[in-house]
Amino acid sequence: MHAYLNHVPAVVLRLDRNPFHHGTLGAVRSLGRKGVEVHAVVEAGGGPMGRSRYLRAVHPGPLGGLDPEAPEALLECLTEVSERIGRPAVLIAMDDLSAIAVSRVAPRLRERFRIPHQPDNLPARVADKAELSRLCARWDVPHPETVIPASGAEAAEAAWRLGLPVIAKWSRPWLLPSGADGLRSTVLLHTTAEARRLYERSAEAGSRLLLQRFLPAGADTDWFFHGAFARGGRPLLAGSGRKELSWPVRTGLTAVGRWLPDPAVEEAGLRLAERLGYQGILDLDFRRDESGCFRLVDFNPRPGAQFRLFADSAGLDVVQAMYLDLTGQQVPQPSGGPGRVFVAENYALLARIRGGSMPRRPAVVPADPAGSAGTSASSAPGADRGTATERAPRRAVERGRVETAWFAADDLLPFLAMLGALLGRGAGKGVRALRGVPEQGRRTALAVVRAPRQRGRNQSEAGSTGSAGSAGAAGSASRPVPPGASAEPDELVTR
């Protein structure tokens, strides 16, 4: 265990309304286990996270929500929190809106909070997908081909030229009005008419529409990079990983991820941070295209929900590293870690039901004493063979390399609260669905519930036909890609 001073409190800030944000719980546990006094500024009660034994207090966010273009309400809220705590604290933003709003009022918070130095509205610039596209072009960072149309006609023409289906994104998704029908941060369009209609809602969305070439998802296409950086973009802790399962399937957040060093992903992340002079925590999303090139698709100026995947053998992660840096302490040299697996239990279960498959447990690779990236666990075939006596300690090591988002033997209440809320919400949906179904139609409702499993079997059957190189093309030709992720989990997921 890294020994360091923990006398400075920490405040984790989350302004979105997702009660199932496991990244916030991860930050509370990470610092709380080190003896840090942790406070949270979230929605009332804090959801399951608010039940953690490592949380000193939950403070409500700005009354009536926050206008990101007028963050004075956040300034007033954080000032009141600081008064209650009674001494300066480290402030860690856990979502894009929080990071953007904090950067805008940071000069007036310096005496009360220790905050990464991010001048020139940097979080808003990198989170803006139009600005990110320009940065990638300027610094030769691979990025999906992107068009910013200036009219509905241009949107239709660009969709046709990029090739349907095409990805549509709003450049500043944090400005999307809550509850707006049909407005989502990212959606897959199948016709030029859809592109034209979506562009016509630009004023309602509050930002520009971007159209990007669609990069098909696959078993080895979605990667991410997490890092904590000191002033000037100096890395404190960084790593790359692969998304094994996502929710919603193929398009959403990481349900199961694995820490796998990849030089191309890591080099791109480190180069971006250095050129930006980035201080703080970041989370980058990449997709590998058909040629094997990693293309940056998203820049999040805060910890990713799965940041605990990148914890070294002593438990050091990006949140702890940032805390140490902001309190003027030396950040230890990371040791070990690659090969770890992160599982968000609720989303992994939903993804599995929808036809995904859980990744197989990797073979055990001895930790590199020098702390180098080492060899991927999956590249050691046969490493798990041996006598029963030899396999037993290896199984124990493998179990220790899995990080769960919710379950923790030393902090059970958040897991139980999440499970109860998830089951209650599912039961409520079932009751609401059946209320309007006549008795003779109940069998149809049950068939709808069973449909995800059937779809999963159909997908696996389609994927098993033909050669590995043509399976994806055959599958896409035989059935259309849905126009977006399933609508059912939207209330559980914050984009």
Tab-separated table of C-alpha atoms in Angstrom:
chain	number	residue	atom	x	y	z
A	1	MET	CA	0.000	0.000	0.000
A	2	HIS	CA	1.279	3.423	-0.917
A	3	ALA	CA	1.785	5.520	2.208
A	4	TYR	CA	0.901	9.189	1.850
A	5	LEU	CA	-0.671	12.054	3.729
A	6	ASN	CA	-4.461	11.994	3.630
A	7	HIS	CA	-5.279	15.085	5.684
A	8	VAL	CA	-6.798	16.976	2.726
A	9	PRO	CA	-10.478	16.117	2.095
A	10	ALA	CA	-11.750	15.269	-1.378
A	11	VAL	CA	-14.989	16.254	-3.105
A	12	VAL	CA	-16.259	14.199	-6.057
A	13	LEU	CA	-18.662	16.161	-8.251
A	14	ARG	CA	-21.234	14.657	-10.610
A	15	LEU	CA	-23.891	16.862	-12.177
A	16	ASP	CA	-25.578	14.336	-14.448
A	17	ARG	CA	-28.585	12.491	-13.082
A	18	ASN	CA	-27.461	8.897	-13.598
A	19	PRO	CA	-27.850	7.122	-10.220
A	20	PHE	CA	-26.017	4.068	-11.594
A	21	HIS	CA	-22.741	5.880	-12.321
A	22	HIS	CA	-20.290	3.367	-10.879
A	23	GLY	CA	-17.292	5.584	-11.597
A	24	THR	CA	-18.344	7.945	-8.807
A	25	LEU	CA	-18.525	5.017	-6.385
A	26	GLY	CA	-15.083	3.902	-7.565
A	27	ALA	CA	-13.619	7.328	-6.733
A	28	VAL	CA	-15.255	7.340	-3.283
A	29	ARG	CA	-13.882	3.884	-2.465
A	30	SER	CA	-10.447	4.537	-3.952
A	31	LEU	CA	-9.781	7.596	-1.795
A	32	GLY	CA	-11.794	6.451	1.210
A	33	ARG	CA	-9.783	3.260	1.552
A	34	LYS	CA	-6.683	5.430	1.857
A	35	GLY	CA	-8.227	7.279	4.788
A	36	VAL	CA	-9.208	10.401	2.841
A	37	GLU	CA	-12.365	12.192	4.021
A	38	VAL	CA	-14.593	11.976	0.920
A	39	HIS	CA	-17.626	14.138	0.162
A	40	ALA	CA	-19.896	13.898	-2.885
A	41	VAL	CA	-21.888	16.608	-4.644
A	42	VAL	CA	-24.568	14.737	-6.605
A	43	GLU	CA	-28.315	14.489	-7.007
A	44	ALA	CA	-30.335	14.099	-3.804
A	45	GLY	CA	-29.326	10.966	-1.928
A	46	GLY	CA	-26.601	9.998	-4.352
A	47	GLY	CA	-28.265	6.753	-5.432
A	48	PRO	CA	-26.546	3.479	-4.463
A	49	MET	CA	-23.218	5.317	-4.190
A	50	GLY	CA	-24.630	7.294	-1.259
A	51	ARG	CA	-24.697	4.098	0.814
A	52	SER	CA	-20.913	3.635	0.756
A	53	ARG	CA	-19.173	3.379	4.110
A	54	TYR	CA	-16.302	5.425	2.661
A	55	LEU	CA	-18.455	8.493	2.000
A	56	ARG	CA	-18.461	11.143	4.728
A	57	ALA	CA	-21.406	13.163	3.367
A	58	VAL	CA	-23.607	13.699	0.311
A	59	HIS	CA	-24.279	17.319	-0.668
A	60	PRO	CA	-27.016	18.275	-3.146
A	61	GLY	CA	-25.999	19.837	-6.437
A	62	PRO	CA	-27.188	23.238	-7.713
A	63	LEU	CA	-30.875	23.728	-7.091
A	64	GLY	CA	-32.844	23.226	-10.278
A	65	GLY	CA	-29.855	21.818	-12.181
A	66	LEU	CA	-27.125	23.714	-13.982
A	67	ASP	CA	-26.957	25.733	-17.169
A	68	PRO	CA	-23.449	24.909	-18.467
A	69	GLU	CA	-23.246	28.311	-20.128
A	70	ALA	CA	-23.974	30.052	-16.802
A	71	PRO	CA	-22.157	28.093	-14.072
A	72	GLU	CA	-22.595	30.676	-11.310
A	73	ALA	CA	-25.048	28.330	-9.586
A	74	LEU	CA	-22.263	25.765	-9.285
A	75	LEU	CA	-19.950	28.389	-7.801
A	76	GLU	CA	-22.528	29.139	-5.108
A	77	CYS	CA	-23.121	25.436	-4.455
A	78	LEU	CA	-19.430	24.567	-4.096
A	79	THR	CA	-18.826	27.586	-1.884
A	80	GLU	CA	-21.498	26.318	0.505
A	81	VAL	CA	-19.958	22.819	0.466
A	82	SER	CA	-16.551	24.296	1.243
A	83	GLU	CA	-17.998	26.207	4.176
A	84	ARG	CA	-19.459	22.973	5.592
A	85	ILE	CA	-16.173	21.080	5.205
A	86	GLY	CA	-14.229	23.900	6.823
A	87	ARG	CA	-10.921	23.569	4.958
A	88	PRO	CA	-9.611	23.345	1.373
A	89	ALA	CA	-10.343	20.106	-0.481
A	90	VAL	CA	-9.333	18.368	-3.698
A	91	LEU	CA	-12.137	18.663	-6.287
A	92	ILE	CA	-12.603	15.839	-8.817
A	93	ALA	CA	-15.205	16.191	-11.600
A	94	MET	CA	-16.727	12.864	-12.642
A	95	ASP	CA	-18.683	13.844	-15.779
A	96	ASP	CA	-18.179	16.141	-18.762
A	97	LEU	CA	-20.654	18.765	-17.590
A	98	SER	CA	-18.957	18.975	-14.192
A	99	ALA	CA	-15.481	19.268	-15.712
A	100	ILE	CA	-16.592	22.008	-18.111
A	101	ALA	CA	-18.464	23.992	-15.458
A	102	VAL	CA	-15.628	23.736	-12.909
A	103	SER	CA	-13.055	24.982	-15.424
A	104	ARG	CA	-15.167	28.094	-16.008
A	105	VAL	CA	-15.365	29.054	-12.338
A	106	ALA	CA	-11.990	27.646	-11.268
A	107	PRO	CA	-10.269	31.026	-10.759
A	108	ARG	CA	-12.873	31.904	-8.107
A	109	LEU	CA	-12.509	28.508	-6.376
A	110	ARG	CA	-8.718	28.374	-6.002
A	111	GLU	CA	-8.738	29.380	-2.345
A	112	ARG	CA	-11.284	26.696	-1.445
A	113	PHE	CA	-10.398	23.778	-3.720
A	114	ARG	CA	-7.331	22.226	-5.278
A	115	ILE	CA	-8.178	21.892	-8.957
A	116	PRO	CA	-6.096	20.920	-12.015
A	117	HIS	CA	-4.896	23.930	-13.988
A	118	GLN	CA	-6.881	23.883	-17.258
A	119	PRO	CA	-6.811	27.326	-18.904
A	120	ASP	CA	-8.591	28.608	-22.013
A	121	ASN	CA	-11.756	26.607	-21.353
A	122	LEU	CA	-9.789	23.462	-22.211
A	123	PRO	CA	-12.351	20.829	-21.030
A	124	ALA	CA	-15.099	22.356	-23.190
A	125	ARG	CA	-12.767	22.517	-26.194
A	126	VAL	CA	-11.732	18.865	-26.104
A	127	ALA	CA	-15.233	17.613	-25.232
A	128	ASP	CA	-16.639	19.573	-28.194
A	129	LYS	CA	-16.628	16.970	-30.986
A	130	ALA	CA	-16.236	19.574	-33.723
A	131	GLU	CA	-13.201	21.096	-32.004
A	132	LEU	CA	-11.775	17.616	-31.394
A	133	SER	CA	-12.017	16.877	-35.108
A	134	ARG	CA	-9.980	20.024	-35.860
A	135	LEU	CA	-7.374	19.167	-33.217
A	136	CYS	CA	-6.943	15.690	-34.665
A	137	ALA	CA	-6.473	17.092	-38.155
A	138	ARG	CA	-3.951	19.671	-36.903
A	139	TRP	CA	-1.846	17.145	-34.973
A	140	ASP	CA	-2.216	14.200	-37.332
A	141	VAL	CA	-4.162	12.051	-34.875
A	142	PRO	CA	-6.251	9.467	-36.777
A	143	HIS	CA	-9.952	10.330	-36.536
A	144	PRO	CA	-13.043	9.135	-38.424
A	145	GLU	CA	-13.791	11.183	-41.544
A	146	THR	CA	-16.066	13.969	-40.314
A	147	VAL	CA	-18.319	16.517	-42.010
A	148	ILE	CA	-20.013	19.504	-40.329
A	149	PRO	CA	-22.932	20.372	-42.623
A	150	ALA	CA	-24.254	23.920	-42.918
A	151	SER	CA	-27.738	23.003	-44.148
A	152	GLY	CA	-30.156	20.119	-44.365
A	153	ALA	CA	-29.226	19.588	-47.997
A	154	GLU	CA	-25.530	19.446	-47.097
A	155	ALA	CA	-26.326	16.940	-44.348
A	156	ALA	CA	-28.130	14.675	-46.810
A	157	GLU	CA	-25.325	14.978	-49.364
A	158	ALA	CA	-22.623	14.313	-46.743
A	159	ALA	CA	-24.452	11.229	-45.461
A	160	TRP	CA	-24.560	9.836	-48.990
A	161	ARG	CA	-20.905	10.640	-49.665
A	162	LEU	CA	-19.642	9.173	-46.376
A	163	GLY	CA	-21.616	6.010	-47.029
A	164	LEU	CA	-24.734	4.817	-45.245
A	165	PRO	CA	-25.209	4.021	-42.467
A	166	VAL	CA	-23.506	7.087	-41.009
A	167	ILE	CA	-22.837	8.247	-37.439
A	168	ALA	CA	-24.494	11.507	-36.363
A	169	LYS	CA	-23.260	13.385	-33.280
A	170	TRP	CA	-24.070	16.684	-31.622
A	171	SER	CA	-20.848	18.583	-31.068
A	172	ARG	CA	-21.751	19.644	-27.500
A	173	PRO	CA	-23.916	16.850	-26.094
A	174	TRP	CA	-24.035	18.426	-22.637
A	175	LEU	CA	-26.312	21.108	-24.122
A	176	LEU	CA	-28.985	18.640	-25.225
A	177	PRO	CA	-32.284	19.381	-23.474
A	178	SER	CA	-33.332	16.653	-21.091
A	179	GLY	CA	-36.278	14.606	-22.255
A	180	ALA	CA	-36.132	15.878	-25.847
A	181	ASP	CA	-37.829	13.281	-28.020
A	182	GLY	CA	-35.422	11.662	-30.467
A	183	LEU	CA	-32.398	13.785	-29.549
A	184	ARG	CA	-29.472	11.669	-28.406
A	185	SER	CA	-25.787	12.496	-28.313
A	186	THR	CA	-24.959	9.853	-30.926
A	187	VAL	CA	-27.203	7.991	-33.352
A	188	LEU	CA	-26.811	5.771	-36.418
A	189	LEU	CA	-28.588	7.101	-39.529
A	190	HIS	CA	-29.634	4.847	-42.408
A	191	THR	CA	-31.051	7.315	-44.931
A	192	THR	CA	-30.261	10.772	-46.262
A	193	ALA	CA	-33.755	11.874	-45.209
A	194	GLU	CA	-32.900	11.047	-41.584
A	195	ALA	CA	-29.763	13.209	-41.851
A	196	ARG	CA	-31.780	16.125	-43.258
A	197	ARG	CA	-34.455	15.866	-40.549
A	198	LEU	CA	-31.899	15.634	-37.756
A	199	TYR	CA	-30.030	18.719	-38.996
A	200	GLU	CA	-33.285	20.700	-38.873
A	201	ARG	CA	-33.310	20.153	-35.086
A	202	SER	CA	-29.926	21.866	-34.573
A	203	ALA	CA	-31.425	24.878	-32.799
A	204	GLU	CA	-33.259	22.575	-30.397
A	205	ALA	CA	-30.082	20.535	-29.751
A	206	GLY	CA	-28.063	23.666	-28.933
A	207	SER	CA	-24.951	22.770	-30.956
A	208	ARG	CA	-23.791	21.755	-34.423
A	209	LEU	CA	-24.454	18.402	-36.046
A	210	LEU	CA	-21.502	16.268	-37.118
A	211	LEU	CA	-21.643	13.335	-39.521
A	212	GLN	CA	-18.916	10.697	-39.348
A	213	ARG	CA	-18.041	7.678	-41.421
A	214	PHE	CA	-19.353	4.560	-39.706
A	215	LEU	CA	-16.631	2.259	-38.353
A	216	PRO	CA	-18.103	-1.230	-37.812
A	217	ALA	CA	-17.800	-2.673	-34.317
A	218	GLY	CA	-16.183	-6.042	-33.714
A	219	ALA	CA	-14.533	-8.224	-31.125
A	220	ASP	CA	-11.275	-6.229	-31.121
A	221	THR	CA	-12.297	-2.764	-32.287
A	222	ASP	CA	-13.156	-0.686	-29.190
A	223	TRP	CA	-10.233	0.545	-27.090
A	224	PHE	CA	-9.733	3.272	-24.502
A	225	PHE	CA	-6.945	5.198	-22.817
A	226	HIS	CA	-6.948	6.571	-19.279
A	227	GLY	CA	-4.367	8.901	-17.823
A	228	ALA	CA	-3.614	11.295	-14.978
A	229	PHE	CA	-1.295	14.178	-15.867
A	230	ALA	CA	0.636	16.839	-13.979
A	231	ARG	CA	1.263	20.326	-15.358
A	232	GLY	CA	2.571	20.397	-18.903
A	233	GLY	CA	1.033	17.029	-19.764
A	234	ARG	CA	3.544	15.026	-17.722
A	235	PRO	CA	2.062	11.539	-17.199
A	236	LEU	CA	1.584	10.302	-13.636
A	237	LEU	CA	-0.252	7.099	-14.514
A	238	ALA	CA	-1.608	5.947	-17.867
A	239	GLY	CA	-2.775	2.817	-19.624
A	240	SER	CA	-4.736	1.427	-22.557
A	241	GLY	CA	-7.467	-1.176	-22.523
A	242	ARG	CA	-9.921	-3.027	-24.694
A	243	LYS	CA	-13.694	-3.083	-24.373
A	244	GLU	CA	-14.799	-6.719	-24.181
A	245	LEU	CA	-18.526	-6.044	-23.653
A	246	SER	CA	-20.508	-2.810	-23.854
A	247	TRP	CA	-23.984	-1.656	-22.919
A	248	PRO	CA	-25.919	-0.784	-24.993
A	249	VAL	CA	-24.410	-3.569	-27.102
A	250	ARG	CA	-21.723	-2.340	-29.539
A	251	THR	CA	-22.392	1.354	-28.857
A	252	GLY	CA	-22.322	2.048	-25.127
A	253	LEU	CA	-20.111	2.205	-22.085
A	254	THR	CA	-17.728	-0.507	-20.920
A	255	ALA	CA	-19.522	-3.437	-19.292
A	256	VAL	CA	-16.394	-5.608	-19.309
A	257	GLY	CA	-12.926	-4.239	-20.083
A	258	ARG	CA	-9.379	-5.526	-19.977
A	259	TRP	CA	-6.104	-3.648	-19.407
A	260	LEU	CA	-4.045	-4.403	-22.515
A	261	PRO	CA	-1.035	-2.250	-23.396
A	262	ASP	CA	-1.059	-1.121	-27.020
A	263	PRO	CA	1.737	1.186	-28.243
A	264	ALA	CA	-0.417	2.970	-30.852
A	265	VAL	CA	-3.215	3.824	-28.401
A	266	GLU	CA	-0.830	4.855	-25.637
A	267	GLU	CA	1.335	6.963	-27.955
A	268	ALA	CA	-1.717	8.829	-29.256
A	269	GLY	CA	-3.012	9.530	-25.742
A	270	LEU	CA	0.337	10.695	-24.401
A	271	ARG	CA	0.974	12.890	-27.454
A	272	LEU	CA	-2.405	14.612	-27.154
A	273	ALA	CA	-1.913	15.337	-23.456
A	274	GLU	CA	1.570	16.733	-24.057
A	275	ARG	CA	0.525	19.014	-26.918
A	276	LEU	CA	-2.453	20.317	-24.953
A	277	GLY	CA	-0.367	20.809	-21.822
A	278	TYR	CA	-3.154	18.881	-20.151
A	279	GLN	CA	-3.310	18.675	-16.364
A	280	GLY	CA	-5.920	16.403	-14.848
A	281	ILE	CA	-7.563	13.092	-15.676
A	282	LEU	CA	-8.729	12.126	-19.145
A	283	ASP	CA	-10.502	9.225	-20.828
A	284	LEU	CA	-10.119	8.683	-24.582
A	285	ASP	CA	-12.127	6.300	-26.776
A	286	PHE	CA	-10.679	4.712	-29.916
A	287	ARG	CA	-12.083	2.447	-32.595
A	288	ARG	CA	-9.908	0.282	-34.813
A	289	ASP	CA	-10.908	0.553	-38.474
A	290	GLU	CA	-10.806	-2.103	-41.180
A	291	SER	CA	-7.119	-1.402	-41.890
A	292	GLY	CA	-6.106	-1.780	-38.236
A	293	CYS	CA	-5.691	1.958	-37.588
A	294	PHE	CA	-6.854	3.251	-34.199
A	295	ARG	CA	-9.058	6.324	-34.664
A	296	LEU	CA	-9.881	8.663	-31.789
A	297	VAL	CA	-13.659	9.025	-31.476
A	298	ASP	CA	-14.127	10.728	-28.111
A	299	PHE	CA	-12.208	12.835	-25.564
A	300	ASN	CA	-13.623	12.960	-22.029
A	301	PRO	CA	-11.884	15.495	-19.716
A	302	ARG	CA	-12.550	13.441	-16.557
A	303	PRO	CA	-12.164	9.872	-15.246
A	304	GLY	CA	-13.897	7.151	-17.215
A	305	ALA	CA	-16.433	5.076	-15.319
A	306	GLN	CA	-14.071	2.084	-15.555
A	307	PHE	CA	-10.977	3.969	-14.317
A	308	ARG	CA	-10.411	1.411	-11.545
A	309	LEU	CA	-9.318	-1.046	-14.237
A	310	PHE	CA	-6.025	0.860	-14.301
A	311	ALA	CA	-4.972	0.202	-10.714
A	312	ASP	CA	-1.472	-1.114	-10.139
A	313	SER	CA	-0.508	-3.940	-7.795
A	314	ALA	CA	-0.669	-1.561	-4.812
A	315	GLY	CA	-4.065	-0.079	-5.808
A	316	LEU	CA	-2.753	3.196	-7.272
A	317	ASP	CA	-5.184	4.565	-9.877
A	318	VAL	CA	-5.644	7.851	-11.766
A	319	VAL	CA	-7.848	9.379	-9.044
A	320	GLN	CA	-5.295	8.630	-6.321
A	321	ALA	CA	-2.470	9.870	-8.552
A	322	MET	CA	-4.317	13.154	-9.134
A	323	TYR	CA	-4.997	13.538	-5.410
A	324	LEU	CA	-1.310	13.064	-4.636
A	325	ASP	CA	-0.217	15.564	-7.288
A	326	LEU	CA	-2.712	18.221	-6.204
A	327	THR	CA	-1.666	17.869	-2.560
A	328	GLY	CA	2.034	18.272	-3.437
A	329	GLN	CA	3.032	14.659	-2.802
A	330	GLN	CA	5.196	12.331	-4.825
A	331	VAL	CA	3.292	9.885	-7.015
A	332	PRO	CA	4.848	6.393	-6.686
A	333	GLN	CA	6.103	4.614	-9.786
A	334	PRO	CA	3.323	2.223	-10.894
A	335	SER	CA	4.121	-1.487	-10.757
A	336	GLY	CA	2.177	-4.290	-12.402
A	337	GLY	CA	-1.416	-4.090	-13.542
A	338	PRO	CA	-1.769	-5.071	-17.233
A	339	GLY	CA	-4.084	-8.045	-17.639
A	340	ARG	CA	-6.619	-6.836	-15.059
A	341	VAL	CA	-10.318	-7.103	-15.922
A	342	PHE	CA	-13.066	-4.656	-14.975
A	343	VAL	CA	-16.710	-5.784	-14.749
A	344	ALA	CA	-19.731	-3.488	-14.304
A	345	GLU	CA	-22.073	-6.208	-13.075
A	346	ASN	CA	-25.405	-4.631	-14.021
A	347	TYR	CA	-24.372	-3.691	-17.556
A	348	ALA	CA	-22.439	-6.929	-18.125
A	349	LEU	CA	-25.576	-8.901	-17.256
A	350	LEU	CA	-27.735	-6.845	-19.627
A	351	ALA	CA	-25.159	-7.164	-22.419
A	352	ARG	CA	-24.946	-10.911	-21.882
A	353	ILE	CA	-28.728	-11.280	-22.047
A	354	ARG	CA	-28.774	-9.338	-25.305
A	355	GLY	CA	-26.523	-11.888	-26.970
A	356	GLY	CA	-23.009	-10.894	-25.943
A	357	SER	CA	-20.558	-13.401	-24.543
A	358	MET	CA	-18.463	-12.998	-21.451
A	359	PRO	CA	-14.721	-12.953	-22.207
A	360	ARG	CA	-12.772	-15.983	-21.153
A	361	ARG	CA	-10.457	-15.612	-18.198
A	362	PRO	CA	-6.910	-14.939	-19.401
A	363	ALA	CA	-3.933	-17.033	-18.562
A	364	VAL	CA	-1.871	-15.692	-15.675
A	365	VAL	CA	1.210	-13.694	-16.531
A	366	PRO	CA	3.728	-13.030	-13.748
A	367	ALA	CA	3.952	-9.382	-12.790
A	368	ASP	CA	6.848	-7.507	-14.313
A	369	PRO	CA	8.979	-6.308	-11.389
A	370	ALA	CA	10.154	-3.383	-13.455
A	371	GLY	CA	6.577	-2.210	-13.933
A	372	SER	CA	6.744	-2.430	-17.728
A	373	ALA	CA	3.718	-3.166	-19.832
A	374	GLY	CA	4.828	-6.751	-20.324
A	375	THR	CA	3.004	-9.287	-22.420
A	376	SER	CA	-0.745	-9.447	-22.877
A	377	ALA	CA	-2.317	-12.192	-20.825
A	378	SER	CA	-4.016	-13.561	-23.898
A	379	SER	CA	-0.670	-14.109	-25.630
A	380	ALA	CA	0.456	-16.936	-23.399
A	381	PRO	CA	-1.341	-20.034	-24.697
A	382	GLY	CA	-1.151	-22.979	-22.371
A	383	ALA	CA	0.162	-20.892	-19.491
A	384	ASP	CA	-2.682	-22.066	-17.270
A	385	ARG	CA	-1.843	-25.745	-17.604
A	386	GLY	CA	-0.206	-27.777	-14.883
A	387	THR	CA	-1.028	-29.915	-11.898
A	388	ALA	CA	-3.953	-29.172	-9.604
A	389	THR	CA	-1.485	-27.933	-6.997
A	390	GLU	CA	0.060	-25.526	-9.510
A	391	ARG	CA	-3.319	-24.311	-10.826
A	392	ALA	CA	-4.780	-23.451	-7.395
A	393	PRO	CA	-2.582	-20.406	-6.624
A	394	ARG	CA	-2.962	-19.260	-10.227
A	395	ARG	CA	-6.743	-19.268	-9.924
A	396	ALA	CA	-6.418	-17.152	-6.776
A	397	VAL	CA	-4.220	-14.660	-8.647
A	398	GLU	CA	-6.734	-14.515	-11.520
A	399	ARG	CA	-9.582	-13.781	-9.132
A	400	GLY	CA	-7.526	-10.971	-7.641
A	401	ARG	CA	-7.063	-9.423	-11.100
A	402	VAL	CA	-10.806	-8.782	-11.548
A	403	GLU	CA	-12.206	-5.433	-10.381
A	404	THR	CA	-15.972	-5.242	-9.967
A	405	ALA	CA	-17.761	-1.917	-10.209
A	406	TRP	CA	-20.319	-2.547	-7.477
A	407	PHE	CA	-19.526	-5.600	-5.375
A	408	ALA	CA	-16.915	-5.133	-2.658
A	409	ALA	CA	-16.653	-7.336	0.419
A	410	ASP	CA	-15.705	-4.332	2.550
A	411	ASP	CA	-18.527	-2.126	1.210
A	412	LEU	CA	-21.614	-4.197	0.426
A	413	LEU	CA	-24.437	-1.665	0.776
A	414	PRO	CA	-23.933	0.089	-2.609
A	415	PHE	CA	-24.063	-3.276	-4.394
A	416	LEU	CA	-27.239	-4.309	-2.578
A	417	ALA	CA	-28.839	-0.904	-3.223
A	418	MET	CA	-27.954	-1.098	-6.921
A	419	LEU	CA	-29.349	-4.615	-7.174
A	420	GLY	CA	-32.582	-3.631	-5.446
A	421	ALA	CA	-33.026	-0.547	-7.631
A	422	LEU	CA	-32.284	-2.496	-10.822
A	423	LEU	CA	-34.721	-5.290	-9.985
A	424	GLY	CA	-37.376	-2.817	-8.873
A	425	ARG	CA	-37.035	-0.823	-12.066
A	426	GLY	CA	-37.256	-3.951	-14.192
A	427	ALA	CA	-40.337	-5.145	-12.324
A	428	GLY	CA	-41.938	-1.729	-12.695
A	429	LYS	CA	-41.402	-1.792	-16.457
A	430	GLY	CA	-42.981	-5.241	-16.662
A	431	VAL	CA	-46.037	-4.154	-14.671
A	432	ARG	CA	-46.501	-1.013	-16.784
A	433	ALA	CA	-46.212	-3.044	-19.974
A	434	LEU	CA	-48.733	-5.663	-18.884
A	435	ARG	CA	-51.331	-3.182	-17.614
A	436	GLY	CA	-52.222	-2.188	-21.141
A	437	VAL	CA	-52.101	-5.710	-22.586
A	438	PRO	CA	-55.369	-7.692	-22.745
A	439	GLU	CA	-55.348	-11.193	-21.315
A	440	GLN	CA	-55.148	-12.859	-24.721
A	441	GLY	CA	-52.128	-10.718	-25.570
A	442	ARG	CA	-49.997	-11.596	-22.540
A	443	ARG	CA	-48.208	-14.327	-24.468
A	444	THR	CA	-47.055	-11.725	-26.954
A	445	ALA	CA	-45.639	-9.617	-24.101
A	446	LEU	CA	-43.754	-12.613	-22.787
A	447	ALA	CA	-42.392	-13.219	-26.268
A	448	VAL	CA	-41.062	-9.656	-26.334
A	449	VAL	CA	-39.221	-10.294	-23.064
A	450	ARG	CA	-37.661	-13.417	-24.517
A	451	ALA	CA	-36.738	-11.718	-27.789
A	452	PRO	CA	-33.243	-10.556	-26.763
A	453	ARG	CA	-32.101	-14.159	-26.231
A	454	GLN	CA	-33.522	-15.195	-29.593
A	455	ARG	CA	-31.785	-12.277	-31.266
A	456	GLY	CA	-28.533	-13.303	-29.595
A	457	ARG	CA	-28.856	-16.836	-30.983
A	458	ASN	CA	-29.640	-15.486	-34.433
A	459	GLN	CA	-26.573	-13.263	-34.342
A	460	SER	CA	-24.292	-16.081	-33.261
A	461	GLU	CA	-25.707	-18.355	-35.979
A	462	ALA	CA	-25.172	-15.687	-38.622
A	463	GLY	CA	-21.661	-14.974	-37.359
A	464	SER	CA	-20.687	-18.655	-37.562
A	465	THR	CA	-21.432	-18.933	-41.302
A	466	GLY	CA	-18.707	-18.307	-43.810
A	467	SER	CA	-15.092	-17.451	-43.173
A	468	ALA	CA	-13.973	-15.161	-40.378
A	469	GLY	CA	-13.125	-12.448	-42.851
A	470	SER	CA	-16.569	-12.418	-44.467
A	471	ALA	CA	-18.752	-13.055	-41.420
A	472	GLY	CA	-19.216	-9.368	-40.597
A	473	ALA	CA	-20.128	-8.477	-44.168
A	474	ALA	CA	-22.541	-11.389	-44.477
A	475	GLY	CA	-24.218	-10.482	-41.197
A	476	SER	CA	-24.683	-6.868	-42.138
A	477	ALA	CA	-26.066	-7.792	-45.529
A	478	SER	CA	-28.583	-10.249	-44.149
A	479	ARG	CA	-30.160	-7.915	-41.633
A	480	PRO	CA	-30.214	-4.115	-41.185
A	481	VAL	CA	-28.330	-2.474	-38.381
A	482	PRO	CA	-30.812	-1.021	-35.878
A	483	PRO	CA	-31.160	2.778	-36.047
A	484	GLY	CA	-29.769	3.149	-32.552
A	485	ALA	CA	-29.136	1.325	-29.320
A	486	SER	CA	-32.027	-0.216	-27.472
A	487	ALA	CA	-34.260	2.398	-25.908
A	488	GLU	CA	-34.803	0.366	-22.765
A	489	PRO	CA	-31.497	1.107	-20.995
A	490	ASP	CA	-31.292	4.830	-21.797
A	491	GLU	CA	-32.430	5.857	-18.330
A	492	LEU	CA	-29.598	3.791	-16.837
A	493	VAL	CA	-26.839	5.170	-19.051
A	494	THR	CA	-25.320	8.606	-19.261
A	495	ARG	CA	-23.597	9.225	-22.571
